[in-house]
Coordinates of C-alpha atoms and ligand atoms in Angstrom, one line a residue:
X6 CA 28.1 -0.3 -0.9
X7 CA 26.7 -0.3 2.5
X8 CA 28.4 -2.3 5.1
X9 CA 26.0 -4.3 7.2
X10 CA 28.6 -5.2 9.8
X11 CA 28.7 -1.8 11.3
X12 CA 30.2 -1.3 14.7
X13 CA 28.2 0.9 17.0
X14 CA 29.3 4.5 17.6
X15 CA 29.5 5.8 21.1
X16 CA 28.9 9.6 21.1
X17 CA 28.1 12.2 23.7
X18 CA 26.9 15.8 23.4
X19 CA 28.1 18.9 25.2
X20 CA 25.6 21.7 25.6
X21 CA 25.3 24.7 28.0
X22 CA 28.4 23.5 29.8
X23 CA 27.1 20.0 30.5
X24 CA 27.8 16.7 28.9
X25 CA 24.9 14.3 28.0
X26 CA 25.2 10.6 27.1
X27 CA 23.2 9.5 24.1
X28 CA 22.4 5.9 22.9
X29 CA 24.8 4.1 20.7
X30 CA 24.4 4.6 17.0
X31 CA 25.0 2.5 13.9
X32 CA 27.1 4.2 11.2
X33 CA 24.2 3.7 8.8
X34 CA 21.9 5.9 11.0
X35 CA 21.3 9.5 9.8
X36 CA 22.1 12.9 11.3
X37 CA 18.3 13.3 11.7
X38 CA 18.2 10.3 14.1
X39 CA 21.2 11.6 16.0
X40 CA 19.3 14.9 16.5
X41 CA 16.3 13.1 17.8
X42 CA 18.6 11.4 20.4
X43 CA 20.0 14.7 21.3
X44 CA 16.5 16.1 21.7
X45 CA 15.7 13.3 24.1
X46 CA 18.8 14.0 26.1
X47 CA 18.7 17.8 26.2
X48 CA 15.1 18.8 25.2
X49 CA 16.4 21.0 22.4
X50 CA 14.4 20.4 19.3
X51 CA 16.2 19.1 16.2
X52 CA 15.5 22.2 14.2
X53 CA 17.2 24.3 16.9
X54 CA 20.3 22.3 17.1
X55 CA 23.6 23.4 15.6
X56 CA 26.1 20.5 15.8
X57 CA 29.3 22.4 15.4
X58 CA 31.7 19.6 14.9
X59 CA 29.4 17.2 12.9
X60 CA 30.7 18.2 9.5
X61 CA 30.9 17.1 5.9
X62 CA 33.7 18.6 3.8
X63 CA 34.1 21.5 6.2
X64 CA 30.4 22.4 6.4
X65 CA 27.8 21.5 9.0
X66 CA 26.2 18.2 7.9
X67 CA 22.6 18.2 6.9
X68 CA 20.1 15.7 8.3
X69 CA 20.2 13.3 5.4
X70 CA 23.9 12.3 5.8
X71 CA 24.6 9.0 7.5
X72 CA 27.1 9.0 10.3
X73 CA 29.5 6.8 8.3
X74 CA 29.6 9.4 5.5
X75 CA 30.9 11.9 8.1
X76 CA 33.7 9.7 9.4
X77 CA 32.9 10.6 13.0
X78 CA 35.6 9.7 15.5
X79 CA 34.8 7.1 18.1
X80 CA 33.8 8.7 21.5
X81 CA 33.3 12.1 19.8
X82 CA 32.0 14.8 22.1
X83 CA 29.5 16.7 19.9
X84 CA 29.5 20.4 20.5
X85 CA 25.9 21.7 20.3
X86 CA 24.4 25.2 20.2
X87 CA 20.6 25.6 20.6
X88 CA 18.2 27.1 22.9
X89 CA 15.1 25.9 24.7
X90 CA 13.8 29.4 25.7
X91 CA 14.1 30.6 22.1
X92 CA 11.9 27.8 20.9
X93 CA 9.3 28.4 23.6
X94 CA 9.2 32.1 22.9
X95 CA 8.9 31.6 19.2
X96 CA 6.0 29.1 19.6
X97 CA 4.2 31.7 21.7
X98 CA 4.6 34.6 19.3
X99 CA 4.6 33.1 15.9
X100 CA 1.7 31.1 14.4
X101 CA 2.6 28.1 12.4
X102 CA 0.2 28.6 9.5
X103 CA 3.0 28.5 6.9
X104 CA 4.8 25.5 8.2
X105 CA 5.7 23.4 5.3
X106 CA 5.7 19.6 5.8
X107 CA 8.1 17.9 3.5
X108 CA 5.9 14.9 3.0
X109 CA 6.7 12.7 0.1
X110 CA 4.1 10.7 -1.7
X111 CA 6.2 7.7 -2.0
X112 CA 5.0 4.6 -3.9
X113 CA 6.2 1.1 -3.3
X114 CA 8.4 0.8 -6.4
X115 CA 10.4 3.9 -5.3
X116 CA 12.2 1.9 -2.6
X117 CA 15.4 0.8 -4.2
X118 CA 15.0 -2.8 -5.0
X119 CA 18.8 -3.5 -4.8
X120 CA 18.7 -2.4 -1.2
X121 CA 15.9 -4.6 0.0
X122 CA 18.3 -7.1 1.4
X123 CA 20.0 -4.5 3.4
X124 CA 16.7 -3.3 4.8
X125 CA 15.6 -6.8 5.6
X126 CA 18.9 -7.2 7.5
X127 CA 18.2 -4.0 9.4
X128 CA 14.7 -5.1 10.2
X129 CA 15.9 -8.5 11.4
X130 CA 18.4 -6.7 13.6
X131 CA 15.6 -4.7 15.2
X132 CA 13.5 -7.8 15.6
X133 CA 16.5 -9.4 17.4
X134 CA 17.9 -6.5 19.4
X135 CA 15.0 -4.0 20.1
X136 CA 13.6 -4.7 23.5
X137 CA 9.8 -4.3 23.8
X138 CA 8.3 -3.6 27.2
X139 CA 4.9 -5.3 27.1
X140 CA 2.2 -3.2 28.7
X141 CA -0.6 -5.6 27.8
X142 CA -0.5 -9.0 26.2
X143 CA -1.9 -9.6 22.6
X144 CA -5.4 -10.9 22.6
X145 CA -6.2 -14.0 20.4
X146 CA -8.0 -13.1 17.1
X147 CA -7.4 -9.4 17.3
X148 CA -6.1 -7.3 14.4
X149 CA -3.3 -4.8 14.8
X150 CA -3.5 -1.0 14.8
X151 CA -0.2 1.0 14.9
X152 CA -0.5 4.7 15.6
X153 CA 1.9 7.6 15.3
X154 CA 1.6 10.3 18.0
X155 CA 2.6 13.8 16.8
X156 CA 0.0 15.4 14.5
X157 CA -1.9 12.1 14.4
X158 CA -3.2 11.9 18.0
X159 CA -1.7 15.1 19.4
X160 CA -0.6 18.6 18.2
X161 CA 2.9 18.7 19.8
X162 CA 3.8 22.2 18.8
X163 CA 0.7 24.2 19.8
X164 CA 0.9 26.4 22.8
X165 CA -1.5 24.9 25.3
X166 CA -1.5 24.3 29.0
X167 CA -3.1 20.9 29.3
X168 CA -3.1 17.6 27.5
X169 CA -6.7 18.0 26.8
X170 CA -6.1 21.1 24.7
X171 CA -3.5 19.4 22.6
X172 CA -5.4 16.1 22.1
X173 CA -7.1 15.4 18.9
X174 CA -10.9 15.4 19.3
X175 CA -12.5 12.0 19.9
X176 CA -9.1 10.4 20.8
X177 CA -10.5 8.3 23.7
X178 CA -13.7 7.4 21.8
X179 CA -11.5 6.3 18.9
X180 CA -9.2 4.2 21.0
X181 CA -12.1 2.6 22.9
X182 CA -13.8 1.7 19.6
X183 CA -10.7 0.4 17.9
X184 CA -9.8 -1.7 21.0
X185 CA -12.8 -3.9 20.4
X186 CA -11.2 -5.3 17.2
X187 CA -7.5 -4.4 17.4
X188 CA -4.5 -4.7 19.6
X189 CA -3.1 -1.2 19.7
X190 CA 0.6 -0.1 19.4
X191 CA 2.0 3.4 19.6
X192 CA 5.0 4.2 17.4
X193 CA 6.6 7.6 17.6
X194 CA 9.9 8.9 16.1
X195 CA 11.0 10.3 19.5
X196 CA 12.4 8.7 22.6
X197 CA 10.6 6.3 25.0
X198 CA 10.6 8.9 27.9
X199 CA 8.7 11.4 25.7
X200 CA 6.3 8.8 24.5
X201 CA 5.5 7.7 28.1
X202 CA 5.1 11.3 29.1
X203 CA 2.8 12.2 26.2
X204 CA 0.6 9.1 26.8
X205 CA 0.3 10.1 30.5
X206 CA -0.5 13.6 29.6
X207 CA -3.3 12.6 27.3
X208 CA -4.7 10.1 29.7
X209 CA -4.1 7.2 27.3
X210 CA -1.9 5.1 29.6
X211 CA -4.4 5.0 32.4
X212 CA -7.7 4.8 30.5
X213 CA -10.2 2.2 31.7
X214 CA -11.9 1.3 28.4
X215 CA -8.9 0.3 26.3
X216 CA -5.3 -0.8 26.8
X217 CA -2.2 -0.2 24.7
X218 CA -0.2 -3.3 24.0
X219 CA 3.2 -1.5 23.8
X220 CA 5.1 1.5 22.7
X221 CA 7.9 1.7 20.0
X222 CA 10.3 4.6 19.8
X223 CA 12.8 5.9 17.2
X224 CA 15.3 3.1 18.0
X225 CA 12.9 0.6 16.3
X226 CA 13.1 2.7 13.1
X227 CA 15.5 2.1 10.2
X228 CA 17.3 4.4 7.8
X229 CA 16.7 3.7 4.1
X230 CA 18.0 5.3 0.9
X231 CA 15.7 6.2 -1.9
X232 CA 17.1 7.2 -5.3
X233 CA 14.6 10.0 -5.6
X234 CA 14.5 11.4 -2.0
X235 CA 17.8 10.5 -0.4
X236 CA 18.1 9.1 3.1
X237 CA 15.0 8.9 5.4
X238 CA 14.1 7.2 8.7
X239 CA 11.1 5.0 8.5
X240 CA 8.9 2.7 10.6
X241 CA 8.9 -0.8 9.1
X242 CA 6.0 -3.0 10.4
X243 CA 8.3 -6.0 9.8
X244 CA 9.8 -5.2 13.2
X245 CA 6.5 -6.0 14.9
X246 CA 5.6 -8.8 12.5
X247 CA 9.0 -10.5 13.2
X248 CA 8.3 -10.5 16.9
X249 CA 4.6 -11.3 16.8
X250 CA 3.9 -13.8 13.9
X251 CA 0.1 -13.6 14.5
X252 CA 0.2 -10.1 12.8
X253 CA 0.9 -9.6 9.2
X254 CA -0.1 -7.3 6.3
X255 CA -3.4 -9.2 6.2
X256 CA -4.5 -7.9 9.6
X257 CA -2.4 -4.8 10.3
X258 CA -3.1 -1.1 9.6
X259 CA -0.9 1.8 10.5
X260 CA -1.8 5.5 10.8
X261 CA 0.7 8.3 10.3
X262 CA 0.5 11.9 9.1
X263 CA 3.7 11.3 7.1
X264 CA 3.5 8.8 4.3
X265 CA 7.2 8.2 4.0
X266 CA 7.1 6.6 7.5
X267 CA 5.4 3.5 6.0
X268 CA 7.5 3.3 2.8
X269 CA 8.5 -0.3 3.7
X270 CA 4.9 -1.3 3.8
X271 CA 2.9 1.3 1.8
X272 CA -0.2 -0.9 1.5
X273 CA -0.6 -1.2 5.2
X274 CA -0.4 2.5 5.9
X275 CA -3.1 5.1 6.0
X276 CA -2.0 8.7 5.8
X277 CA -4.1 10.6 8.3
X278 CA -4.7 14.3 7.9
X279 CA -2.4 16.1 10.3
X280 CA -3.9 17.7 13.4
X281 CA -2.3 21.1 13.8
X282 CA -3.2 24.3 15.6
X283 CA -5.2 22.5 18.2
X284 CA -6.6 25.7 19.6
X285 CA -8.2 26.6 16.2
X286 CA -9.3 23.1 15.2
X287 CA -10.8 21.6 18.3
X288 CA -14.3 22.0 17.1
X289 CA -13.8 21.1 13.5
X290 CA -11.6 18.0 13.4
X291 CA -13.6 14.8 13.1
X292 CA -11.0 12.6 11.5
X293 CA -10.8 10.1 14.4
X294 CA -14.5 9.8 14.5
X295 CA -14.7 8.8 10.8
X296 CA -11.7 6.6 11.1
X297 CA -13.3 4.7 13.9
X298 CA -16.1 3.7 11.5
X299 CA -13.5 2.7 8.9
X300 CA -11.6 0.5 11.3
X301 CA -14.7 -1.2 12.5
X302 CA -16.0 -1.8 8.9
X303 CA -12.8 -3.3 7.7
X304 CA -12.3 -5.4 10.8
X305 CA -15.8 -6.9 10.4
X306 CA -16.0 -7.2 6.6
X307 CA -12.5 -7.6 5.2
X308 CA -10.6 -10.9 5.7
X309 CA -7.4 -9.7 4.1
X310 CA -6.2 -6.0 4.5
X311 CA -3.9 -6.5 1.5
X312 CA -6.9 -6.2 -0.7
X313 CA -7.7 -2.7 0.7
X314 CA -6.6 0.7 -0.7
X315 CA -6.4 2.9 2.4
X316 CA -5.9 6.0 0.1
X317 CA -9.6 5.6 -0.6
X318 CA -10.7 4.9 3.0
X319 CA -13.4 7.5 2.9
X320 CA -15.1 5.8 0.0
X321 CA -15.0 2.3 1.6
X322 CA -18.4 0.6 1.5
X323 CA -18.6 -2.7 3.4
X324 CA -20.5 -5.5 1.6
X325 CA -23.8 -5.3 3.2
X326 CA -24.7 -8.4 5.1
X327 CA -28.1 -6.8 5.7
X328 CA -28.9 -7.1 2.0
X329 CA -29.8 -10.8 2.5
X330 CA -31.8 -9.9 5.6
X331 CA -33.5 -7.2 3.7
X332 CA -34.6 -9.4 0.8
X333 CA -35.8 -12.0 3.2
X334 CA -37.9 -9.5 5.0
X335 CA -39.3 -8.3 1.7
X336 CA -40.4 -11.8 0.9
X337 CA -42.0 -12.2 4.2
X338 CA -43.8 -8.9 3.9
X339 CA -45.2 -9.6 0.4
X340 CA -48.8 -10.7 0.6
X341 CA -49.3 -14.3 -0.4
X342 CA -50.9 -14.6 -3.8
X343 CA -54.4 -15.9 -3.9
X344 CA -54.4 -19.6 -4.6
X345 CA -55.7 -20.5 -8.0
X346 CA -59.0 -22.2 -8.3
Ligands
LIG422 MG1 3.4 12.4 13.1

């Protein structure tokens, strides 16, 4: 059984002759999360990292192991191999057409029920301990929109010189429109520095027509075990709902290109088509334009988002208020019948 009373692990990483501090980890966190922290410290992408002394039964541990399974020593200095140049060079020469995304079409019932209490405890821990830096205050009566960054708003792997080239088309129009009805939160499975940098690069943090309420990074995520798919790191909306009781599943929607990220609240998540190969798809991708309309329609016509099925967002038809207006107009237009003699 999992032990909820886990003591934090203090680790550091040694790479290219230098030592880097990384944030404290809980033993229930996964190797995947550790690699993200190392990326934040060193800039070496997780898929490039070889963690030489992070092992399970003598072999280099794969991403799905939790740190407790590996019995890491306290204050372990992780020896890492991995190259920045190699990654950059490869991105320049190799197109990513055949990149396979391991997205799992997870349904609600596939979250292990017996673990729900453990997950709720983890969420409560994030509610209690995760520090949010407010950029803008919540506005009364607004709904909540939570957005992923990579492949949702931004193609983070394409080779491009400017933020504009990497940005998903209609991004600012989309955020401007959404801001009328929603408070907006950005949640990315990277570190806060990267999120701030990306938002600056895209011109989101300084835009005049909308404001972001706050950013959440990978430290607000939790690790969950599923019988079918093993250990994954996810974004539970309960972390936000616990801190801001005015938001709930009734008025919250989350966009992510990876469905497993909203496994803890599948009905509140909308899986957006990933935006990849920005340089090829700039003129074709209209996803954010269409989603603006959906967000507006549900904000104006749906009192309870729990009743929506976001898998069918493209087929959503708001109940027409204009129907009434239409029939009224018809009645007015019809010529009065001649009075009977
Ligand atoms: Mg993404």
